Tab-separated table of C-alpha atoms in Angstrom:
chain	number	residue	atom	x	y	z
A	19	MET	CA	0.017	-0.009	0.036
A	20	PHE	CA	1.348	3.415	-0.610
A	21	GLU	CA	2.500	5.365	2.146
A	22	PRO	CA	4.251	8.621	1.835
A	23	SER	CA	7.316	9.923	4.040
A	24	LEU	CA	5.969	13.083	5.131
A	25	GLN	CA	5.004	12.472	8.820
A	26	GLY	CA	7.975	13.273	11.000
A	27	LYS	CA	9.810	15.152	8.300
A	28	THR	CA	10.566	18.904	8.849
A	29	MET	CA	9.867	20.967	5.821
A	30	SER	CA	13.037	23.529	4.917
A	31	PHE	CA	11.453	26.058	2.162
A	32	GLY	CA	9.455	28.202	4.753
A	33	ASN	CA	12.652	28.909	6.264
A	34	GLN	CA	15.309	29.650	3.267
A	35	THR	CA	14.841	32.638	1.564
A	36	THR	CA	17.617	32.210	-1.183
A	37	SER	CA	16.284	30.094	-4.126
A	38	LEU	CA	13.947	27.549	-5.450
A	39	PRO	CA	14.666	23.826	-5.468
A	40	THR	CA	15.257	21.995	-8.991
A	41	VAL	CA	13.867	19.067	-10.096
A	42	ASP	CA	14.866	16.868	-12.848
A	43	ILE	CA	11.892	15.299	-14.541
A	44	SER	CA	13.827	12.697	-16.611
A	45	ARG	CA	14.459	10.730	-13.141
A	46	PHE	CA	10.964	10.106	-13.140
A	47	HIS	CA	11.865	8.158	-16.309
A	48	GLY	CA	14.636	6.451	-14.636
A	49	GLN	CA	15.251	3.312	-13.139
A	50	ALA	CA	12.837	1.755	-10.133
A	51	ALA	CA	15.164	3.201	-7.479
A	52	GLU	CA	15.862	6.474	-9.041
A	53	ARG	CA	12.487	7.087	-9.714
A	54	ALA	CA	11.146	6.163	-6.330
A	55	ALA	CA	13.365	8.579	-4.809
A	56	PHE	CA	12.501	11.473	-7.199
A	57	ILE	CA	8.598	10.760	-6.286
A	58	VAL	CA	9.673	11.345	-2.389
A	59	SER	CA	11.398	14.128	-3.210
A	60	LEU	CA	8.745	15.722	-5.768
A	61	ARG	CA	5.995	15.141	-2.906
A	62	GLU	CA	7.655	17.171	-0.300
A	63	ILE	CA	8.543	19.643	-2.604
A	64	LEU	CA	4.895	20.212	-3.532
A	65	HIS	CA	3.722	20.143	-0.203
A	66	ASP	CA	5.811	22.653	1.042
A	67	CYS	CA	6.380	24.994	-1.677
A	68	GLY	CA	4.833	24.284	-4.842
A	69	PHE	CA	7.353	26.286	-6.894
A	70	PHE	CA	10.842	24.836	-8.584
A	71	TYR	CA	13.311	24.803	-11.594
A	72	LEU	CA	12.323	22.100	-13.820
A	73	ILE	CA	15.154	20.692	-15.801
A	74	GLY	CA	15.262	17.290	-17.643
A	75	HIS	CA	12.366	18.399	-19.637
A	76	GLY	CA	13.665	17.742	-23.689
A	77	VAL	CA	12.612	20.933	-24.754
A	78	SER	CA	15.182	22.537	-27.014
A	79	GLU	CA	17.359	25.854	-26.533
A	80	GLU	CA	16.416	26.080	-30.402
A	81	THR	CA	12.822	25.798	-29.474
A	82	THR	CA	12.568	28.282	-26.327
A	83	GLN	CA	14.753	31.106	-28.371
A	84	ARG	CA	12.386	30.675	-31.329
A	85	VAL	CA	9.451	32.007	-29.075
A	86	LEU	CA	11.168	34.379	-27.274
A	87	ASN	CA	12.422	35.534	-30.613
A	88	VAL	CA	8.865	35.859	-32.206
A	89	SER	CA	7.919	37.366	-29.129
A	90	ARG	CA	10.119	40.392	-29.289
A	91	ALA	CA	9.485	40.380	-32.838
A	92	PHE	CA	5.744	40.938	-31.919
A	93	PHE	CA	6.046	43.455	-29.628
A	94	ALA	CA	8.858	45.575	-31.893
A	95	LEU	CA	5.499	45.698	-34.372
A	96	PRO	CA	3.903	49.401	-34.694
A	97	GLU	CA	1.042	50.072	-32.016
A	98	LYS	CA	-1.606	49.933	-35.094
A	99	ASP	CA	-0.449	45.900	-36.125
A	100	LYS	CA	-0.527	44.812	-32.454
A	101	LEU	CA	-3.968	46.758	-31.871
A	102	ALA	CA	-5.405	45.072	-35.363
A	103	ILE	CA	-5.307	41.712	-32.563
A	104	GLU	CA	-6.635	43.836	-29.467
A	105	MET	CA	-8.170	41.573	-26.849
A	106	VAL	CA	-11.426	43.382	-26.591
A	107	LYS	CA	-12.505	42.355	-30.348
A	108	THR	CA	-13.341	39.639	-29.247
A	109	PRO	CA	-15.427	37.418	-26.604
A	110	ARG	CA	-12.532	34.629	-25.980
A	111	PHE	CA	-10.495	36.870	-24.092
A	112	ARG	CA	-7.490	36.055	-26.805
A	113	GLY	CA	-5.103	38.663	-28.132
A	114	TYR	CA	-3.089	41.731	-27.371
A	115	ASN	CA	-3.305	44.031	-24.773
A	116	ARG	CA	-1.479	47.261	-23.848
A	117	ALA	CA	0.238	47.878	-20.641
A	118	GLY	CA	-1.704	48.719	-17.856
A	119	PHE	CA	-4.732	47.141	-19.262
A	120	GLU	CA	-5.077	43.837	-17.217
A	121	LEU	CA	-5.961	44.280	-13.516
A	122	THR	CA	-4.672	42.018	-10.672
A	123	GLY	CA	-5.912	42.328	-7.559
A	124	GLY	CA	-7.828	45.880	-9.006
A	125	LYS	CA	-4.264	47.803	-9.732
A	126	GLN	CA	-2.985	47.691	-13.306
A	127	ASP	CA	-0.180	45.079	-14.347
A	128	TRP	CA	2.262	47.134	-16.143
A	129	ARG	CA	3.424	44.560	-19.274
A	130	GLU	CA	2.464	44.028	-22.923
A	131	GLN	CA	0.897	40.902	-23.564
A	132	VAL	CA	-0.680	38.453	-26.160
A	133	ASP	CA	-2.926	35.568	-24.957
A	134	PHE	CA	-3.593	32.284	-26.612
A	135	ASP	CA	-5.292	29.386	-25.995
A	136	THR	CA	-6.147	26.277	-27.572
A	137	GLU	CA	-6.993	26.719	-31.210
A	138	GLY	CA	-10.738	25.841	-32.310
A	139	GLU	CA	-13.390	26.859	-34.304
A	140	THR	CA	-15.957	29.339	-33.798
A	141	GLN	CA	-18.870	27.897	-31.791
A	142	GLU	CA	-22.613	27.829	-32.616
A	143	LEU	CA	-23.800	28.594	-29.191
A	144	SER	CA	-27.529	28.745	-27.855
A	145	GLU	CA	-28.947	30.647	-25.374
A	146	ASP	CA	-28.880	27.163	-23.089
A	147	ASP	CA	-25.199	27.201	-23.248
A	148	PRO	CA	-23.219	28.072	-20.368
A	149	LEU	CA	-21.368	31.318	-20.743
A	150	TRP	CA	-17.798	30.328	-20.437
A	151	LYS	CA	-18.467	28.342	-24.007
A	152	ARG	CA	-17.783	31.918	-25.328
A	153	VAL	CA	-14.187	31.809	-24.400
A	154	LEU	CA	-13.693	28.594	-27.066
A	155	GLY	CA	-12.481	28.941	-30.437
A	156	PRO	CA	-10.043	30.269	-32.601
A	157	ASN	CA	-7.052	32.862	-31.830
A	158	GLN	CA	-6.413	35.927	-33.372
A	159	TRP	CA	-3.187	36.235	-35.207
A	160	PRO	CA	-1.510	39.234	-36.506
A	161	ASP	CA	-1.308	39.587	-40.588
A	162	ALA	CA	1.881	41.667	-39.875
A	163	LEU	CA	3.558	38.793	-38.194
A	164	PRO	CA	2.673	35.492	-39.841
A	165	ASP	CA	5.475	33.516	-38.072
A	166	LEU	CA	3.627	34.036	-34.861
A	167	ARG	CA	0.857	31.466	-35.833
A	168	SER	CA	3.155	28.392	-36.401
A	169	VAL	CA	5.783	29.092	-33.600
A	170	ILE	CA	3.399	29.803	-30.619
A	171	LEU	CA	1.135	26.359	-31.466
A	172	ASP	CA	4.676	24.453	-32.262
A	173	TYR	CA	5.587	25.786	-28.480
A	174	GLN	CA	2.427	25.027	-26.975
A	175	ALA	CA	2.079	21.429	-28.387
A	176	GLU	CA	5.829	21.207	-26.405
A	177	VAL	CA	4.979	22.813	-23.297
A	178	THR	CA	1.739	20.941	-22.885
A	179	ARG	CA	3.943	17.576	-23.565
A	180	VAL	CA	5.929	18.879	-20.872
A	181	ALA	CA	3.024	19.844	-18.345
A	182	LYS	CA	1.328	16.371	-19.035
A	183	ASP	CA	4.644	14.843	-17.876
A	184	VAL	CA	5.013	16.912	-14.892
A	185	LEU	CA	1.391	16.359	-13.821
A	186	GLY	CA	2.007	12.542	-14.287
A	187	ALA	CA	4.816	12.752	-11.844
A	188	ILE	CA	3.016	14.874	-9.626
A	189	ALA	CA	-0.350	12.329	-9.605
A	190	THR	CA	2.164	9.325	-9.072
A	191	ALA	CA	3.738	11.373	-5.675
A	192	LEU	CA	0.246	11.804	-4.565
A	193	GLY	CA	-0.360	8.138	-4.478
A	194	GLN	CA	-2.451	8.163	-7.791
A	195	PRO	CA	-2.636	6.225	-11.256
A	196	GLU	CA	-0.100	8.745	-13.725
A	197	ASN	CA	-3.177	9.211	-15.857
A	198	VAL	CA	-5.739	10.244	-13.197
A	199	PHE	CA	-6.299	13.618	-14.624
A	200	ALA	CA	-6.655	12.302	-17.840
A	201	PRO	CA	-10.407	12.328	-17.912
A	202	ILE	CA	-10.697	15.851	-17.080
A	203	PHE	CA	-8.504	16.745	-20.499
A	204	ASP	CA	-11.636	15.625	-22.212
A	205	PRO	CA	-11.887	16.298	-25.166
A	206	HIS	CA	-8.708	18.404	-24.760
A	207	PRO	CA	-7.124	20.709	-21.980
A	208	ALA	CA	-7.123	24.059	-21.819
A	209	GLN	CA	-4.000	25.320	-23.116
A	210	HIS	CA	-3.998	29.099	-22.119
A	211	LEU	CA	-0.366	30.958	-23.378
A	212	LYS	CA	0.854	34.468	-22.872
A	213	ILE	CA	3.579	36.056	-24.359
A	214	LEU	CA	4.848	38.854	-22.368
A	215	ARG	CA	7.314	42.132	-22.357
A	216	TYR	CA	7.693	43.920	-19.319
A	217	PRO	CA	8.969	47.804	-19.924
A	218	GLY	CA	11.344	49.279	-17.365
A	219	LYS	CA	10.402	51.333	-14.775
A	220	ASP	CA	10.724	54.543	-16.917
A	221	GLN	CA	8.019	53.386	-19.063
A	222	ALA	CA	5.737	52.075	-16.576
A	223	ALA	CA	3.247	53.831	-13.989
A	224	SER	CA	4.528	51.503	-10.841
A	225	GLU	CA	6.510	48.772	-9.584
A	226	GLN	CA	3.637	46.349	-10.203
A	227	GLY	CA	4.657	43.862	-13.314
A	228	VAL	CA	2.162	42.033	-12.400
A	229	GLY	CA	0.063	41.761	-9.107
A	230	ALA	CA	0.520	39.095	-6.229
A	231	HIS	CA	-1.740	36.000	-7.260
A	232	LYS	CA	-2.341	32.625	-7.561
A	233	ASP	CA	-2.357	30.803	-10.950
A	234	GLY	CA	-6.111	29.411	-11.312
A	235	GLY	CA	-4.982	26.036	-13.639
A	236	LEU	CA	-3.399	22.751	-12.745
A	237	VAL	CA	0.536	23.705	-13.773
A	238	THR	CA	2.299	26.608	-15.072
A	239	ILE	CA	5.218	26.494	-17.136
A	240	LEU	CA	7.299	29.914	-17.217
A	241	LEU	CA	10.055	30.166	-19.864
A	242	ASN	CA	11.817	33.841	-19.204
A	243	ASP	CA	14.796	35.709	-20.432
A	244	GLU	CA	17.738	36.679	-18.529
A	245	VAL	CA	16.346	39.583	-16.791
A	246	ALA	CA	14.885	38.646	-12.834
A	247	GLY	CA	11.644	40.014	-11.588
A	248	LEU	CA	9.638	36.998	-10.323
A	249	LYS	CA	9.046	36.713	-6.814
A	250	VAL	CA	7.196	34.085	-4.648
A	251	ARG	CA	5.666	34.256	-0.940
A	252	THR	CA	6.304	31.170	1.145
A	253	GLU	CA	3.781	29.797	3.343
A	254	ALA	CA	6.156	31.755	6.056
A	255	GLY	CA	5.164	35.144	4.376
A	256	ASP	CA	8.575	35.628	3.051
A	257	TRP	CA	9.040	36.669	-0.520
A	258	ILE	CA	12.195	35.197	-2.222
A	259	ASP	CA	13.448	35.852	-5.679
A	260	ALA	CA	13.489	33.368	-8.841
A	261	PRO	CA	15.480	34.496	-11.110
A	262	PRO	CA	15.938	32.699	-14.496
A	263	LEU	CA	18.067	29.310	-14.626
A	264	ALA	CA	19.464	28.628	-17.859
A	265	GLY	CA	17.977	25.571	-19.630
A	266	ALA	CA	15.301	25.305	-16.729
A	267	PHE	CA	11.499	26.140	-16.933
A	268	ILE	CA	10.241	27.725	-13.641
A	269	VAL	CA	7.087	25.481	-12.898
A	270	ASN	CA	4.638	26.363	-10.363
A	271	THR	CA	1.255	24.303	-9.003
A	272	GLY	CA	-1.947	26.164	-9.556
A	273	GLU	CA	-5.314	26.218	-7.479
A	274	LEU	CA	-7.080	23.309	-9.028
A	275	LEU	CA	-4.419	21.192	-7.706
A	276	GLU	CA	-4.658	22.557	-4.236
A	277	LEU	CA	-8.835	22.149	-4.452
A	278	VAL	CA	-8.590	18.585	-5.449
A	279	THR	CA	-6.186	17.890	-2.644
A	280	ASN	CA	-7.594	19.730	-0.212
A	281	GLY	CA	-4.913	22.015	0.468
A	282	PHE	CA	-1.762	19.054	0.242
A	283	VAL	CA	-0.645	20.826	-2.747
A	284	ARG	CA	0.616	24.425	-2.771
A	285	ALA	CA	-0.566	26.801	-5.114
A	286	ASP	CA	1.692	30.006	-4.057
A	287	VAL	CA	1.010	33.334	-4.169
A	288	HIS	CA	3.614	34.709	-6.594
A	289	ALA	CA	4.346	38.539	-8.316
A	290	VAL	CA	6.406	40.144	-10.902
A	291	VAL	CA	8.208	43.479	-10.117
A	292	THR	CA	8.942	45.848	-13.030
A	293	PRO	CA	12.554	45.865	-14.501
A	294	PRO	CA	15.024	48.604	-13.765
A	295	ALA	CA	14.796	51.792	-15.981
A	296	GLY	CA	15.938	50.961	-19.789
A	297	VAL	CA	15.433	47.260	-19.549
A	298	GLU	CA	13.196	45.248	-20.927
A	299	ARG	CA	11.978	41.482	-19.604
A	300	TYR	CA	10.149	39.177	-22.099
A	301	SER	CA	8.830	35.552	-21.049
A	302	VAL	CA	6.280	33.073	-22.073
A	303	VAL	CA	4.049	31.745	-20.133
A	304	PHE	CA	1.817	28.551	-20.127
A	305	PHE	CA	-0.876	27.101	-18.097
A	306	LEU	CA	-2.020	23.669	-18.479
A	307	GLY	CA	-5.666	23.382	-17.158
A	308	ALA	CA	-8.477	21.084	-17.326
A	309	TYR	CA	-11.108	21.157	-20.174
A	310	TYR	CA	-13.212	24.344	-19.310
A	311	GLY	CA	-16.665	22.131	-19.164
A	312	ALA	CA	-14.927	19.788	-16.619
A	313	LYS	CA	-15.543	19.586	-12.876
A	314	ILE	CA	-13.232	18.645	-10.653
A	315	PRO	CA	-13.952	15.550	-8.281
A	316	PRO	CA	-11.295	15.381	-5.082
A	317	LEU	CA	-9.042	12.845	-5.370
A	318	ASP	CA	-8.827	10.228	-3.048
A	319	LEU	CA	-5.562	10.302	-1.389
A	320	PRO	CA	-3.618	7.791	0.491
A	321	GLU	CA	-4.390	8.377	4.488
A	322	GLY	CA	-0.944	9.291	5.101
A	323	ILE	CA	-0.980	12.584	2.683
A	324	LYS	CA	-4.436	12.948	4.228
A	325	LEU	CA	-2.918	13.954	7.401
A	326	ALA	CA	-0.615	16.364	6.229
A	327	GLU	CA	-3.701	18.589	4.218
A	328	ARG	CA	-4.332	21.957	5.211
A	329	GLY	CA	-7.720	22.606	3.701
A	330	VAL	CA	-8.071	24.951	0.464
A	331	THR	CA	-7.220	28.527	0.517
A	332	VAL	CA	-10.254	30.955	1.455
A	333	ASP	CA	-10.546	34.494	-0.250
A	334	PRO	CA	-13.959	35.945	0.062
A	335	GLN	CA	-13.354	38.126	-3.012
A	336	ASN	CA	-11.932	35.268	-5.219
A	337	PRO	CA	-13.170	32.324	-4.110
A	338	ILE	CA	-11.925	28.854	-6.117
A	339	LEU	CA	-14.914	26.856	-8.102
A	340	ASN	CA	-14.552	23.484	-8.737
A	341	ASP	CA	-16.699	23.917	-12.598
A	342	VAL	CA	-13.710	24.681	-14.804
A	343	GLY	CA	-15.523	26.908	-17.239
A	344	ALA	CA	-17.151	29.361	-14.628
A	345	ASN	CA	-13.815	29.813	-12.583
A	346	HIS	CA	-12.203	30.617	-15.702
A	347	LEU	CA	-14.288	32.941	-16.795
A	348	LYS	CA	-14.863	34.761	-13.536
A	349	ALA	CA	-10.942	35.315	-13.519
A	350	ARG	CA	-11.076	36.954	-17.136
A	351	LEU	CA	-14.006	39.165	-16.521
A	352	ARG	CA	-12.079	40.412	-13.469
A	353	SER	CA	-8.636	41.143	-14.733
A	354	HIS	CA	-10.302	42.349	-18.298
A	355	PRO	CA	-13.058	44.823	-17.581
A	356	ASP	CA	-12.878	46.201	-21.103
A	357	VAL	CA	-13.791	42.930	-22.712
A	358	ALA	CA	-16.523	42.141	-19.875
A	359	ARG	CA	-17.681	45.477	-20.669
A	360	ALA	CA	-17.352	44.904	-24.302
A	361	HIS	CA	-18.966	41.286	-24.486
A	362	TYR	CA	-20.597	40.314	-20.879
A	363	SER	CA	-22.950	43.268	-20.300
A	364	GLY	CA	-24.711	42.599	-16.964
A	365	LEU	CA	-22.329	40.403	-15.548
A	366	THR	CA	-20.276	41.057	-12.421
A	367	ALA	CA	-16.904	39.247	-11.368
């Protein structure tokens, strides 16, 4: 019978103030002894911090540089070409936003961005369909940069593979079958991806690149250029820097994992500060989530893990819903009030 090794152990992340742990996902596919040791280590990380550097993922440097380069190329376009795919033009919360147009905690985030999701067909909807179905359909692509589409979709496929591999390791670490999350991906997972440019302090109205928040999905895969800015809040309430590590992604667990594990897995609060004057920061962030039509059942965790559950974080201003589509739409309405006004009149976040 599966038994975790958490009881009697002292967790260290809440006391350290220097760096995130590193996870080599290739060890999950190693020999039995190496895999077993990896699972024990991952279980402790998930419980204690929920943020880590990921190596051994198999994504080439060529692939990561290609997506960073095309991101820089997009943000260098004239404003009219970027505004051709402005997010407010669609109810799907996809497309370009100028710096200051997204809100976190009710305050402006000083970053330019383009949002993408699973590429699909325009939906024929009826009045009886749930509102979240409005977010399904095609992405917006700029005529001025035709290469963006193929690079983004190729990269999206690669990080979907990585995120599913990480999620399989997480499932195993929680005493579950490796494919336990597969049913909530049917017919496909949510594949929300953003390309981001953070301008320096000389171009921003505040130091909030993006405000303190938790991610709403299952796992997040962050690719960063060489400029630091990410900060993570530990369970003890301390903020630590999470600078980029060459060849590594930064991975964190989201609110859906906190929900299905009753708080055993942490979904850590994090934020990004504005770069120094004259410096830009580019990043690409991918959020793997359940299909928006899914409902998330709690996992039947082994007894030893249940003893270490902390309960789900309760925020009266932002409750976590187990209806994935409703949870996603709630978050998007709060973050993008201009889209909400244009396409969801009468709704409140």
